[in-house]
Short mmCIF file of C-alpha atoms in Angstrom, two decimals:
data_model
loop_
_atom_site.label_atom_id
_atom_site.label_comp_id
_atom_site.label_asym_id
_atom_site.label_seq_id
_atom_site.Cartn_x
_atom_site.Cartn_y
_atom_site.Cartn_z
CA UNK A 1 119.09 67.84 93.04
CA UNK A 2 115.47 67.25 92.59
CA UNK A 3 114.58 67.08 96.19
CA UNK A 4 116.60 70.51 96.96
CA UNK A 5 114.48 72.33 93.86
CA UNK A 6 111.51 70.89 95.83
CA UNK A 7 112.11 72.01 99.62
CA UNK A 8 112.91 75.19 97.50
CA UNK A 9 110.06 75.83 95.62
CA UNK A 10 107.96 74.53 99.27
CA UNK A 11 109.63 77.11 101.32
CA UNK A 12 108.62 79.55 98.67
CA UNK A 13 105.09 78.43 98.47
CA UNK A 14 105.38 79.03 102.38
CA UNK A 15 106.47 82.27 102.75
CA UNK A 16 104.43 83.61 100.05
CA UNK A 17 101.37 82.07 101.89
CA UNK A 18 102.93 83.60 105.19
CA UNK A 19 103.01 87.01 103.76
CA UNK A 20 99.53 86.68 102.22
CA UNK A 21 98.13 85.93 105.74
CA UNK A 22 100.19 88.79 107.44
CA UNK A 23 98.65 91.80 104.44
CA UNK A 24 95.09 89.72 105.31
CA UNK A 25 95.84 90.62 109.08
CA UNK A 26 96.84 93.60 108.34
CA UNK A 27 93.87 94.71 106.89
CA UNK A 28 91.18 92.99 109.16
CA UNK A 29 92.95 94.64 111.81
CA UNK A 30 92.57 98.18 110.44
CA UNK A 31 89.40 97.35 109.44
CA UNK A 32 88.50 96.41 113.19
CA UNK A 33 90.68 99.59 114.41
CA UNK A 34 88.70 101.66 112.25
CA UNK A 35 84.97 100.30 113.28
CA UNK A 36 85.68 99.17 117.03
CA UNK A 37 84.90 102.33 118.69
CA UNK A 38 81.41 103.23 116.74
CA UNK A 39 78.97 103.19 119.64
CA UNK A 40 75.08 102.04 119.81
CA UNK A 41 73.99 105.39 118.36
CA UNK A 42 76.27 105.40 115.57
CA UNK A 43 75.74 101.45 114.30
CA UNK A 44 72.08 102.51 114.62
CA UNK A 45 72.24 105.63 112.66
CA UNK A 46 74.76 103.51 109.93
CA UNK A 47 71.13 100.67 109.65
CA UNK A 48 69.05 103.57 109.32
CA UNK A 49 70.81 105.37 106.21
CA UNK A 50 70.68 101.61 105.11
CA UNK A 51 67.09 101.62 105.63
CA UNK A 52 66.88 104.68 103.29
CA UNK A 53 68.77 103.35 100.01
CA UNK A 54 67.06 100.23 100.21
CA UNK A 55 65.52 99.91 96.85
CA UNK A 56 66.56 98.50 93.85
CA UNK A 57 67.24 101.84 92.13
CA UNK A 58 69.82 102.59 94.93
CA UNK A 59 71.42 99.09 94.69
CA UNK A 60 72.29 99.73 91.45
CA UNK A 61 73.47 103.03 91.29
CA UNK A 62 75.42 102.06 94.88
CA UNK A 63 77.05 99.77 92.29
CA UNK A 64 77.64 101.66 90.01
CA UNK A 65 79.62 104.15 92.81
CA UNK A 66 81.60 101.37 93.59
CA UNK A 67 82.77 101.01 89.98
CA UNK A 68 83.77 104.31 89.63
CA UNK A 69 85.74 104.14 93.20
CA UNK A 70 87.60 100.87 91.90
CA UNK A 71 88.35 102.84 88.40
CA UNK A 72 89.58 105.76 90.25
CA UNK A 73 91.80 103.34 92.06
CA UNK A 74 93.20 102.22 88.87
CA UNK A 75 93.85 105.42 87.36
CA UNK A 76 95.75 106.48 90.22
CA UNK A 77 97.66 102.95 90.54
CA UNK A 78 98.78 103.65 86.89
CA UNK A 79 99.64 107.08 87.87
CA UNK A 80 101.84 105.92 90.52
CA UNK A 81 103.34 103.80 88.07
CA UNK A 82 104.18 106.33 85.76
CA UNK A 83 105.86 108.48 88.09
CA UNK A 84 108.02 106.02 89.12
CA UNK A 85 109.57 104.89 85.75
CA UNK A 86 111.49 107.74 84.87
CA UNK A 87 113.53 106.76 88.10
CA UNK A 88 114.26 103.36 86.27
CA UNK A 89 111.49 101.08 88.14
CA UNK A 90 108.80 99.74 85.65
CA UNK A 91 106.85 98.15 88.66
CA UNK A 92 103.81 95.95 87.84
CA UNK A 93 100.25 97.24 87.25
CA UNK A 94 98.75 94.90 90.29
CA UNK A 95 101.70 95.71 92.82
CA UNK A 96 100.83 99.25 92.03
CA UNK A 97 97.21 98.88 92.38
CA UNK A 98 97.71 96.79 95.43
CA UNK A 99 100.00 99.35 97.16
CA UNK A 100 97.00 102.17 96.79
CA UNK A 101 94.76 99.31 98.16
CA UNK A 102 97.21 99.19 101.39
CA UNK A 103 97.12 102.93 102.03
CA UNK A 104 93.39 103.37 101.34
CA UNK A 105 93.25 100.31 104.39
CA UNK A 106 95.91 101.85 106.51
CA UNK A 107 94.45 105.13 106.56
CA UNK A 108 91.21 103.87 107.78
CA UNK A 109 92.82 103.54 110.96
CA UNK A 110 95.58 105.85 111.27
CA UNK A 111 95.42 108.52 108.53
CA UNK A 112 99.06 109.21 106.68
CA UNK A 113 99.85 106.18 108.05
CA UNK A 114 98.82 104.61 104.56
CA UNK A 115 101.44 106.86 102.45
CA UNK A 116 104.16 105.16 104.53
CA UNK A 117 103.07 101.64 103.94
CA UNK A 118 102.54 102.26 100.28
CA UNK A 119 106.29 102.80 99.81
CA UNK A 120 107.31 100.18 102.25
CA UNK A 121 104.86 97.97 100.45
CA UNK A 122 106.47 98.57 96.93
CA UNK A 123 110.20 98.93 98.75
CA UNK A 124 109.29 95.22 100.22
CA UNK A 125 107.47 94.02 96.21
CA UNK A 126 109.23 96.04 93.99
CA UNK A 127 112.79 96.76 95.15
CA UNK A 128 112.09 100.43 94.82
CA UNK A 129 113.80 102.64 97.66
CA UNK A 130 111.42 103.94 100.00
CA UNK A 131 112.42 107.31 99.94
CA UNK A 132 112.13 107.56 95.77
CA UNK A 133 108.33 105.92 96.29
CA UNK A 134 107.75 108.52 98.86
CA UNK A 135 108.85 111.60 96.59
CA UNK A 136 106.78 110.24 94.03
CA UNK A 137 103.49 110.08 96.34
CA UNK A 138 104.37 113.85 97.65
CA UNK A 139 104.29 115.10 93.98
CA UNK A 140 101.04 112.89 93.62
CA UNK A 141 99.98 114.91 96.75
CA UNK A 142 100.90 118.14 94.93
CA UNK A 143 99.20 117.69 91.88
CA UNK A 144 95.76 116.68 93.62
CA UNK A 145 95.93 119.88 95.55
CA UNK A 146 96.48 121.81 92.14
CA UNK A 147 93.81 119.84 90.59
CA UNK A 148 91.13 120.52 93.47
CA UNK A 149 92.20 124.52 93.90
CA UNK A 150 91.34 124.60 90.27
CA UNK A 151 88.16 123.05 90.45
CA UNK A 152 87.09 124.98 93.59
CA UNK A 153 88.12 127.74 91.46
CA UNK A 154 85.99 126.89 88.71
CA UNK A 155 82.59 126.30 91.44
CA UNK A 156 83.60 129.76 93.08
CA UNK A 157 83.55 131.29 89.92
CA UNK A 158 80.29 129.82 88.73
CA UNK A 159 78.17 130.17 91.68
CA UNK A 160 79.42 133.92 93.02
CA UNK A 161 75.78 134.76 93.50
CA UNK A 162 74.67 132.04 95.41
CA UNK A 163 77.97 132.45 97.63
CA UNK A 164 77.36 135.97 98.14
CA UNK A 165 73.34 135.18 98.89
CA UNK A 166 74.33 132.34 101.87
CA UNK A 167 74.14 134.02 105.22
CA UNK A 168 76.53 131.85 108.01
CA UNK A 169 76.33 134.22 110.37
CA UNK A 170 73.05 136.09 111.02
CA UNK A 171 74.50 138.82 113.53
CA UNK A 172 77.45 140.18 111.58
CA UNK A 173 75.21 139.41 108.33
CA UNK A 174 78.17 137.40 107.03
CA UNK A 175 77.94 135.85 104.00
CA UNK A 176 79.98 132.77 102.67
CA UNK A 177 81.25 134.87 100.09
CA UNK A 178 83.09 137.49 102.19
CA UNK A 179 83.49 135.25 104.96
CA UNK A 180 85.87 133.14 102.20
CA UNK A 181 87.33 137.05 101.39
CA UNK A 182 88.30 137.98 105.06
CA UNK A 183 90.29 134.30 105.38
CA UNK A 184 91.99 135.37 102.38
CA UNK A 185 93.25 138.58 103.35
CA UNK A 186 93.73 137.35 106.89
CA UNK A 187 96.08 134.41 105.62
CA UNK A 188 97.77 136.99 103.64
CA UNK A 189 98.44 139.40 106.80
CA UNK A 190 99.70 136.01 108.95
CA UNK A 191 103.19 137.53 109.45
CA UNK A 192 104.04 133.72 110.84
CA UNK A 193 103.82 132.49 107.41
CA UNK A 194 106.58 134.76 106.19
CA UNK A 195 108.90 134.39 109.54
CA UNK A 196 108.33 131.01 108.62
CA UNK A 197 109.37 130.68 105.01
CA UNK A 198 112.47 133.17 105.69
CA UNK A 199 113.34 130.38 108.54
CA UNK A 200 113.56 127.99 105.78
CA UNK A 201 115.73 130.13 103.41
CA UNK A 202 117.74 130.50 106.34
CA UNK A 203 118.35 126.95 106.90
CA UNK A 204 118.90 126.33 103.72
CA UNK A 205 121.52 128.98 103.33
CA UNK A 206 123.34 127.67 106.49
CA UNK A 207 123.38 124.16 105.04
CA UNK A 208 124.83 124.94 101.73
CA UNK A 209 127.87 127.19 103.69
CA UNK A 210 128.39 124.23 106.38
CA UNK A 211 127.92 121.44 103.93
CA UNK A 212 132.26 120.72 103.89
CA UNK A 213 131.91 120.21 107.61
CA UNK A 214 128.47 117.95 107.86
CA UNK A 215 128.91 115.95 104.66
CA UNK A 216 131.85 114.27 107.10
CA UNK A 217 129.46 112.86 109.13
CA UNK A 218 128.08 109.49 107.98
CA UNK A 219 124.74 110.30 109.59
CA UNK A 220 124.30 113.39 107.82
CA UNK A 221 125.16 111.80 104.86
CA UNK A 222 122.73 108.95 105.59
CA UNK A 223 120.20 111.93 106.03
CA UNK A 224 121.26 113.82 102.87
CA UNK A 225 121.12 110.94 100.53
CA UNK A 226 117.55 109.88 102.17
CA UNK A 227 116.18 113.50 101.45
CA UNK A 228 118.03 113.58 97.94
CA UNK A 229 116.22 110.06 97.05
CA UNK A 230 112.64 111.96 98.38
CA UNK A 231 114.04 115.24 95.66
CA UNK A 232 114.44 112.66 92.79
CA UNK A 233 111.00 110.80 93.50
CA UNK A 234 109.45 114.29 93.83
CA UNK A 235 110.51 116.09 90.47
CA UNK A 236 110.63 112.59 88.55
CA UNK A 237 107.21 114.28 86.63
CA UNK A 238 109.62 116.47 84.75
CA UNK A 239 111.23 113.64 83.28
CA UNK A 240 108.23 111.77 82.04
CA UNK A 241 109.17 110.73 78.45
CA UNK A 242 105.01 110.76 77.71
CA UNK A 243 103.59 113.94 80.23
CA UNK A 244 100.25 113.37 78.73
CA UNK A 245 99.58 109.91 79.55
CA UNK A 246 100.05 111.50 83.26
CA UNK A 247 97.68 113.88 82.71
CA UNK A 248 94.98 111.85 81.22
CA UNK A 249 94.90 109.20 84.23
CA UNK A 250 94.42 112.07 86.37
CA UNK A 251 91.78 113.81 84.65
CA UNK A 252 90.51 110.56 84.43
CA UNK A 253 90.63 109.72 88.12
CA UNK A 254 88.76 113.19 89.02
CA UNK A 255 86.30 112.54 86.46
CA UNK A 256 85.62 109.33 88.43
CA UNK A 257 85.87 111.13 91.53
CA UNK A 258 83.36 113.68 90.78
CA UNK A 259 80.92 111.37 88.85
CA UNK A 260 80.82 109.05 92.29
CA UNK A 261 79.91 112.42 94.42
CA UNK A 262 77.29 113.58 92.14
CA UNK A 263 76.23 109.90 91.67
CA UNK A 264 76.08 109.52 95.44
CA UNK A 265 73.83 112.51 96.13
CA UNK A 266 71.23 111.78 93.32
CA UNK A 267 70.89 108.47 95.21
CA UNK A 268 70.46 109.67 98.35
CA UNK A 269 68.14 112.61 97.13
CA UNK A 270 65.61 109.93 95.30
CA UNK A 271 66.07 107.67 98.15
CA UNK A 272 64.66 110.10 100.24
CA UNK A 273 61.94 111.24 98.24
CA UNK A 274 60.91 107.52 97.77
CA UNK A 275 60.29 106.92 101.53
CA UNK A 276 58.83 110.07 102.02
#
């Protein structure tokens, strides 16, 4: 009995090495897939900005950047995590960290490509369905977009003048501020956009009237319950029994965000001034 427990608990030790070496792999070879194709001019130009932050002041604040990139990755590992328990999965706070840490790599070589091996990843650690994963990132997706619209909002809004002041095109006298106008009104006079979204009523419409006649079909079925999985991961923030603990890690994770780009220019702006 003893000696099957320990071929047991060997074969364990085994595979988790094995799958510890594959993820490894994995990311040296997106790593390398990312970085092989930088020519002499670029790895050059990559020494020189080196050359420029090259002072203690820089070091540190370079460190303190990376901080605030890891704590951004942490707030939005525990916002994963929250999205995904009112589907029943309480995953664990490094899995979830881990699978941002995979789609950060992945899409260093392949971009979207890391989305995919997120859910796979927590499908593979966690037992959570792929598709329920991938509804959650999409609504992660969503709120990011509603989160940066608001703050480019919020810069339009307090810099009008300057927008209005910036000349892009010297000819036409265009300014950045009615250059962003005429995109506006020009994405608003797209007739494809509205073809488009009547297309998708459409479909919609035909799918609910034929639905006796396709729900026969196993593969349809197999399709319907994949894109019903996606629906449940993606409106799974409606069911969240404490909303504002999802709100605060994502104001927190912008914060972060935003304090790492403003960080990252003052460093670069002394930096410069130092050498010069």
């Amino acid at each position: 009995m003893g000696n099957v427990e320990t071929t047991k608990s060997s074969k364990s030790r085994l595979k988790s090495f094995v799958q510890l070496v594959i993820f490894v792999g994995l990311g040296v070879f997106f790593i390398w897939l990312s970085l092989h194709s930088l020519s002499k001019d670029d790895v050059k130009m990559i020494f020189q900005s080196m050359s420029v932050v090259n002072n203690t002041f820089s070091w540190c604040m370079l460190g303190c950047a990376a901080l605030m990139a890891l704590l951004a990755d942490v707030a939005r590992a525990e916002r994963s995590k929250i999205l995904l328990e009112p589907l029943g999965y309480n995953i664990r706070r490094p899995m979830a960290f881990y699978s941002v840490m995979v789609c950060y790599l992945a899409n260093l070589a392949l971009p979207r490509l890391g989305e995919v091996l997120r859910c796979s990843f927590l499908q593979r650690f966690e037992k959570v369905p792929f598709q329920k994963s991938l509804g959650t990132v999409l609504t992660e997706r969503a709120v990011d977009i509603l989160v940066w619209l608001v703050m480019l909002v919020i810069a339009i809004g307090m810099n009008t003048g300057m927008l209005n002041q910036v000349v892009i095109d010297e000819s036409n006298q265009l300014t950045i501020g009615m250059w962003m106008e005429q995109k506006g009104l020009s994405v608003l006079g797209n007739y494809f956009i509205y073809i488009f979204l009547a297309f998708i009523v459409l479909v919609g419409f035909v799918l609910h009237w034929t639905r006796r006649w396709w729900m026969k079909v196993p593969f349809f079925v197999k399709v319907r319950d994949f894109v019903f999985g996606i629906w449940q991961g993606f409106i799974s923030i409606k069911d969240l029994p404490h909303p504002w603990r999802y709100v605060f890690w994502t104001l927190l994770m912008w914060v972060f965000y935003f304090a790492n780009a403003v960080n990252g220019l003052g460093v670069w702006t002394r930096s410069a001034k130092l050498k010069n």
